[in-house]
Amino acid sequence: MSEIIKEQVRVAIVGAGPAGIGAAIGLARRGVAPVLLLDRWDKPGGIPAKYSAEAGGVRTYVQPARGRVLHGQQFVDHLLDRLASTEVELRLECTVLELNAERRELTVVDPMHGKTRIAADAIVLATGAREETAVERGWIAGGRDGHRLQTMQLLQLSGRGKRLSWGQPVVAGSDLIAYAAAAKLMASGAPLVRMVDTSTRPRASWFARWYFRRWGRPEWQCENSLNVSPREGDSRIWQLRFQNDRPIPCDALIVSGHLVPNAELLVEARLETRTPLHLPVTGACSQLSAPGCFATGNLLGGFHGGSWCTQSGLRVAKAVSRYLEACPESAKPTW
Ligand SMILES: Cc1cc2nc3c(=O)[nH]c(=O)nc-3n(C[C@H](O)[C@H](O)[C@H](O)COP(=O)(O)OP(=O)(O)OC[C@H]3O[C@@H](n4cnc5c(N)ncnc54)[C@H](O)[C@@H]3O)c2cc1C
């Protein structure tokens, strides 16, 4: 069996989304090196990198400081310009499988090196959040099919420059992400988008609803419970049935929002989290329950936009550099 490669860095950051990139820029500014930024995807930027910049498309990311609203990819490009002027090493297609919080050690796998073990004086977790599935939300029993998507899958489809051909899509959920999804559908030609949720009012802020109105207005519907089943004789078209049994025709269902932290690494490392969502328990300055381990961005819960997450990364960088000042350089580990 081949020997596992071992590396030692000052700080390892897991996740190259807005928060991880913000943390890396902040650490570089404070003279902390070497810093290693890891991501499992083949391009950096996290969720906003999925919102590619297409002409006439929907702009949903606010640029920090200047307040301009940009396409996700443009927002990421600004961050990457700032990252390029630092010595931070960005390693892509690199999945962190395990975290040993006590030893501050990561087990990582990537196609070039196979399995690697990386020890660091401090570790920053910036693994973001994911959407709860319709099954997790108790809305739909059973598996997935081509006409039932999460917002993320909608982004991936429209990001490839394809025009979506649905005539009666329904968005389940009504928070910021749901309105961004409805705007995407309307921008790509859907004549009518219905939005349903179990809350009495849309969950998105007044500002978000006003902002997305320029792409059209989804038809809002509040329902006590949601139940989705295929229409008899046609497996492509769905029918949504609500508690009062009034069916709504629908040729695509986008299940949106309700973010939960991507907290698998924390849970597995037995770092303290608050159930049921596994929100990380943090002390002062986003320090996790093991010394030298920090969390930032949407992993912290509360679920914010990209610019807030970048600021959160910059803030955690300050906390990490303070921690490192008090911690002798590479005192551990003994392999
Ligand atoms: C579907 C969806 C749509 C959204 N739409 C908007 C929007 O329109 N406007 C807006 O302002 N905000 C939106 N948001 C909020 C968005 O999450 C934040 O804007 C921002 O991207 C969060 O930054 P982050 O760095 O915390 O996490 P993310 O952007 O999620 O980045 C986390 C990164 O960590 C990596 N990662 C995770 N686990 C591992 C691992 N084990 N090993 C290696 N890498 C790992 C992931 O690959 C990812 O690149 C949306 C969120 C979701 C889920």
PDB file of C-alpha atoms and ligand atoms in Angstrom, residues 14-15 17-19 39-41 46-48 51 60-61 94-96 126-128 131 177 180 259 265 297-298 304-306 309, ligand 1:
ATOM      1  CA  VAL A  14     -11.925  23.960   3.922  1.00  0.00           C
ATOM      2  CA  GLY A  15     -14.223  25.460   1.260  1.00  0.00           C
ATOM      3  CA  GLY A  17     -16.715  29.863  -1.400  1.00  0.00           C
ATOM      4  CA  PRO A  18     -17.081  33.575  -0.517  1.00  0.00           C
ATOM      5  CA  ALA A  19     -16.351  32.862   3.174  1.00  0.00           C
ATOM      6  CA  ASP A  39     -12.317  22.851  -2.361  1.00  0.00           C
ATOM      7  CA  ARG A  40     -13.957  19.721  -3.701  1.00  0.00           C
ATOM      8  CA  TRP A  41     -15.340  21.423  -6.818  1.00  0.00           C
ATOM      9  CA  GLY A  46     -18.843  28.142  -3.975  1.00  0.00           C
ATOM     10  CA  ILE A  47     -22.538  28.765  -4.695  1.00  0.00           C
ATOM     11  CA  PRO A  48     -22.178  32.118  -6.549  1.00  0.00           C
ATOM     12  CA  TYR A  51     -24.739  31.630 -11.183  1.00  0.00           C
ATOM     13  CA  THR A  60     -28.398  38.280  -7.320  1.00  0.00           C
ATOM     14  CA  TYR A  61     -25.071  39.037  -5.586  1.00  0.00           C
ATOM     15  CA  CYS A  94      -9.746  18.178  -3.250  1.00  0.00           C
ATOM     16  CA  THR A  95     -12.324  16.689  -0.891  1.00  0.00           C
ATOM     17  CA  VAL A  96     -11.783  16.784   2.850  1.00  0.00           C
ATOM     18  CA  ALA A 126     -16.132  27.279   5.421  1.00  0.00           C
ATOM     19  CA  THR A 127     -18.218  24.456   3.970  1.00  0.00           C
ATOM     20  CA  GLY A 128     -21.383  26.557   3.521  1.00  0.00           C
ATOM     21  CA  GLU A 131     -30.876  23.110   0.605  1.00  0.00           C
ATOM     22  CA  ILE A 177     -33.510  31.913  -2.913  1.00  0.00           C
ATOM     23  CA  ALA A 180     -34.140  34.293  -7.215  1.00  0.00           C
ATOM     24  CA  LEU A 259     -30.818  25.947   4.136  1.00  0.00           C
ATOM     25  CA  LEU A 265     -17.116  17.231   9.099  1.00  0.00           C
ATOM     26  CA  GLY A 297     -19.855  31.879   6.409  1.00  0.00           C
ATOM     27  CA  ASN A 298     -23.142  30.090   5.927  1.00  0.00           C
ATOM     28  CA  HIS A 304     -26.813  35.151   4.434  1.00  0.00           C
ATOM     29  CA  GLY A 305     -25.851  36.419   0.998  1.00  0.00           C
ATOM     30  CA  GLY A 306     -22.383  36.197  -0.518  1.00  0.00           C
ATOM     31  CA  CYS A 309     -20.127  35.563   3.987  1.00  0.00           C
TER      32      CYS A 309
HETATM   33  C1  LIG B   1     -29.076  27.039  -3.848  1.00  0.00           C
HETATM   34  C2  LIG B   1     -28.614  28.317  -3.246  1.00  0.00           C
HETATM   35  C3  LIG B   1     -28.839  29.520  -3.895  1.00  0.00           C
HETATM   36  C4  LIG B   1     -28.390  30.727  -3.352  1.00  0.00           C
HETATM   37  N1  LIG B   1     -28.638  31.897  -4.009  1.00  0.00           N
HETATM   38  C5  LIG B   1     -28.176  33.077  -3.513  1.00  0.00           C
HETATM   39  C6  LIG B   1     -28.360  34.313  -4.216  1.00  0.00           C
HETATM   40  O1  LIG B   1     -28.985  34.318  -5.279  1.00  0.00           O
HETATM   41  N2  LIG B   1     -27.856  35.462  -3.698  1.00  0.00           N
HETATM   42  C7  LIG B   1     -27.149  35.472  -2.531  1.00  0.00           C
HETATM   43  O2  LIG B   1     -26.672  36.550  -2.116  1.00  0.00           O
HETATM   44  N3  LIG B   1     -26.985  34.316  -1.828  1.00  0.00           N
HETATM   45  C8  LIG B   1     -27.458  33.132  -2.294  1.00  0.00           C
HETATM   46  N4  LIG B   1     -27.263  31.961  -1.612  1.00  0.00           N
HETATM   47  C9  LIG B   1     -26.543  32.018  -0.341  1.00  0.00           C
HETATM   48  C10 LIG B   1     -25.094  31.533  -0.600  1.00  0.00           C
HETATM   49  O3  LIG B   1     -24.963  30.331   0.054  1.00  0.00           O
HETATM   50  C11 LIG B   1     -24.091  32.531  -0.053  1.00  0.00           C
HETATM   51  O4  LIG B   1     -24.210  33.659  -0.810  1.00  0.00           O
HETATM   52  C12 LIG B   1     -22.622  32.072  -0.122  1.00  0.00           C
HETATM   53  O5  LIG B   1     -22.341  31.363  -1.287  1.00  0.00           O
HETATM   54  C13 LIG B   1     -22.210  31.279   1.089  1.00  0.00           C
HETATM   55  O6  LIG B   1     -20.806  31.296   1.125  1.00  0.00           O
HETATM   56  P1  LIG B   1     -19.986  30.172   1.874  1.00  0.00           P
HETATM   57  O7  LIG B   1     -18.562  30.402   1.491  1.00  0.00           O
HETATM   58  O8  LIG B   1     -20.354  30.170   3.305  1.00  0.00           O
HETATM   59  O9  LIG B   1     -20.504  28.777   1.274  1.00  0.00           O
HETATM   60  P2  LIG B   1     -20.574  28.182  -0.203  1.00  0.00           P
HETATM   61  O10 LIG B   1     -20.690  29.240  -1.230  1.00  0.00           O
HETATM   62  O11 LIG B   1     -21.624  27.136  -0.155  1.00  0.00           O
HETATM   63  O12 LIG B   1     -19.137  27.471  -0.367  1.00  0.00           O
HETATM   64  C14 LIG B   1     -18.788  26.319   0.362  1.00  0.00           C
HETATM   65  C15 LIG B   1     -17.681  25.605  -0.383  1.00  0.00           C
HETATM   66  O13 LIG B   1     -17.201  24.536   0.448  1.00  0.00           O
HETATM   67  C16 LIG B   1     -16.896  23.434  -0.365  1.00  0.00           C
HETATM   68  N5  LIG B   1     -16.934  22.223   0.461  1.00  0.00           N
HETATM   69  C17 LIG B   1     -17.942  21.766   1.240  1.00  0.00           C
HETATM   70  N6  LIG B   1     -17.596  20.628   1.869  1.00  0.00           N
HETATM   71  C18 LIG B   1     -16.321  20.352   1.467  1.00  0.00           C
HETATM   72  C19 LIG B   1     -15.412  19.287   1.757  1.00  0.00           C
HETATM   73  N7  LIG B   1     -15.720  18.281   2.592  1.00  0.00           N
HETATM   74  N8  LIG B   1     -14.190  19.300   1.165  1.00  0.00           N
HETATM   75  C20 LIG B   1     -13.844  20.313   0.318  1.00  0.00           C
HETATM   76  N9  LIG B   1     -14.672  21.335   0.006  1.00  0.00           N
HETATM   77  C21 LIG B   1     -15.887  21.363   0.575  1.00  0.00           C
HETATM   78  C22 LIG B   1     -17.979  23.448  -1.449  1.00  0.00           C
HETATM   79  O14 LIG B   1     -17.523  22.767  -2.604  1.00  0.00           O
HETATM   80  C23 LIG B   1     -18.158  24.961  -1.677  1.00  0.00           C
HETATM   81  O15 LIG B   1     -17.366  25.442  -2.753  1.00  0.00           O
HETATM   82  C24 LIG B   1     -27.706  30.734  -2.120  1.00  0.00           C
HETATM   83  C25 LIG B   1     -27.483  29.518  -1.454  1.00  0.00           C
HETATM   84  C26 LIG B   1     -27.940  28.313  -2.000  1.00  0.00           C
HETATM   85  C27 LIG B   1     -27.675  27.032  -1.262  1.00  0.00           C
END
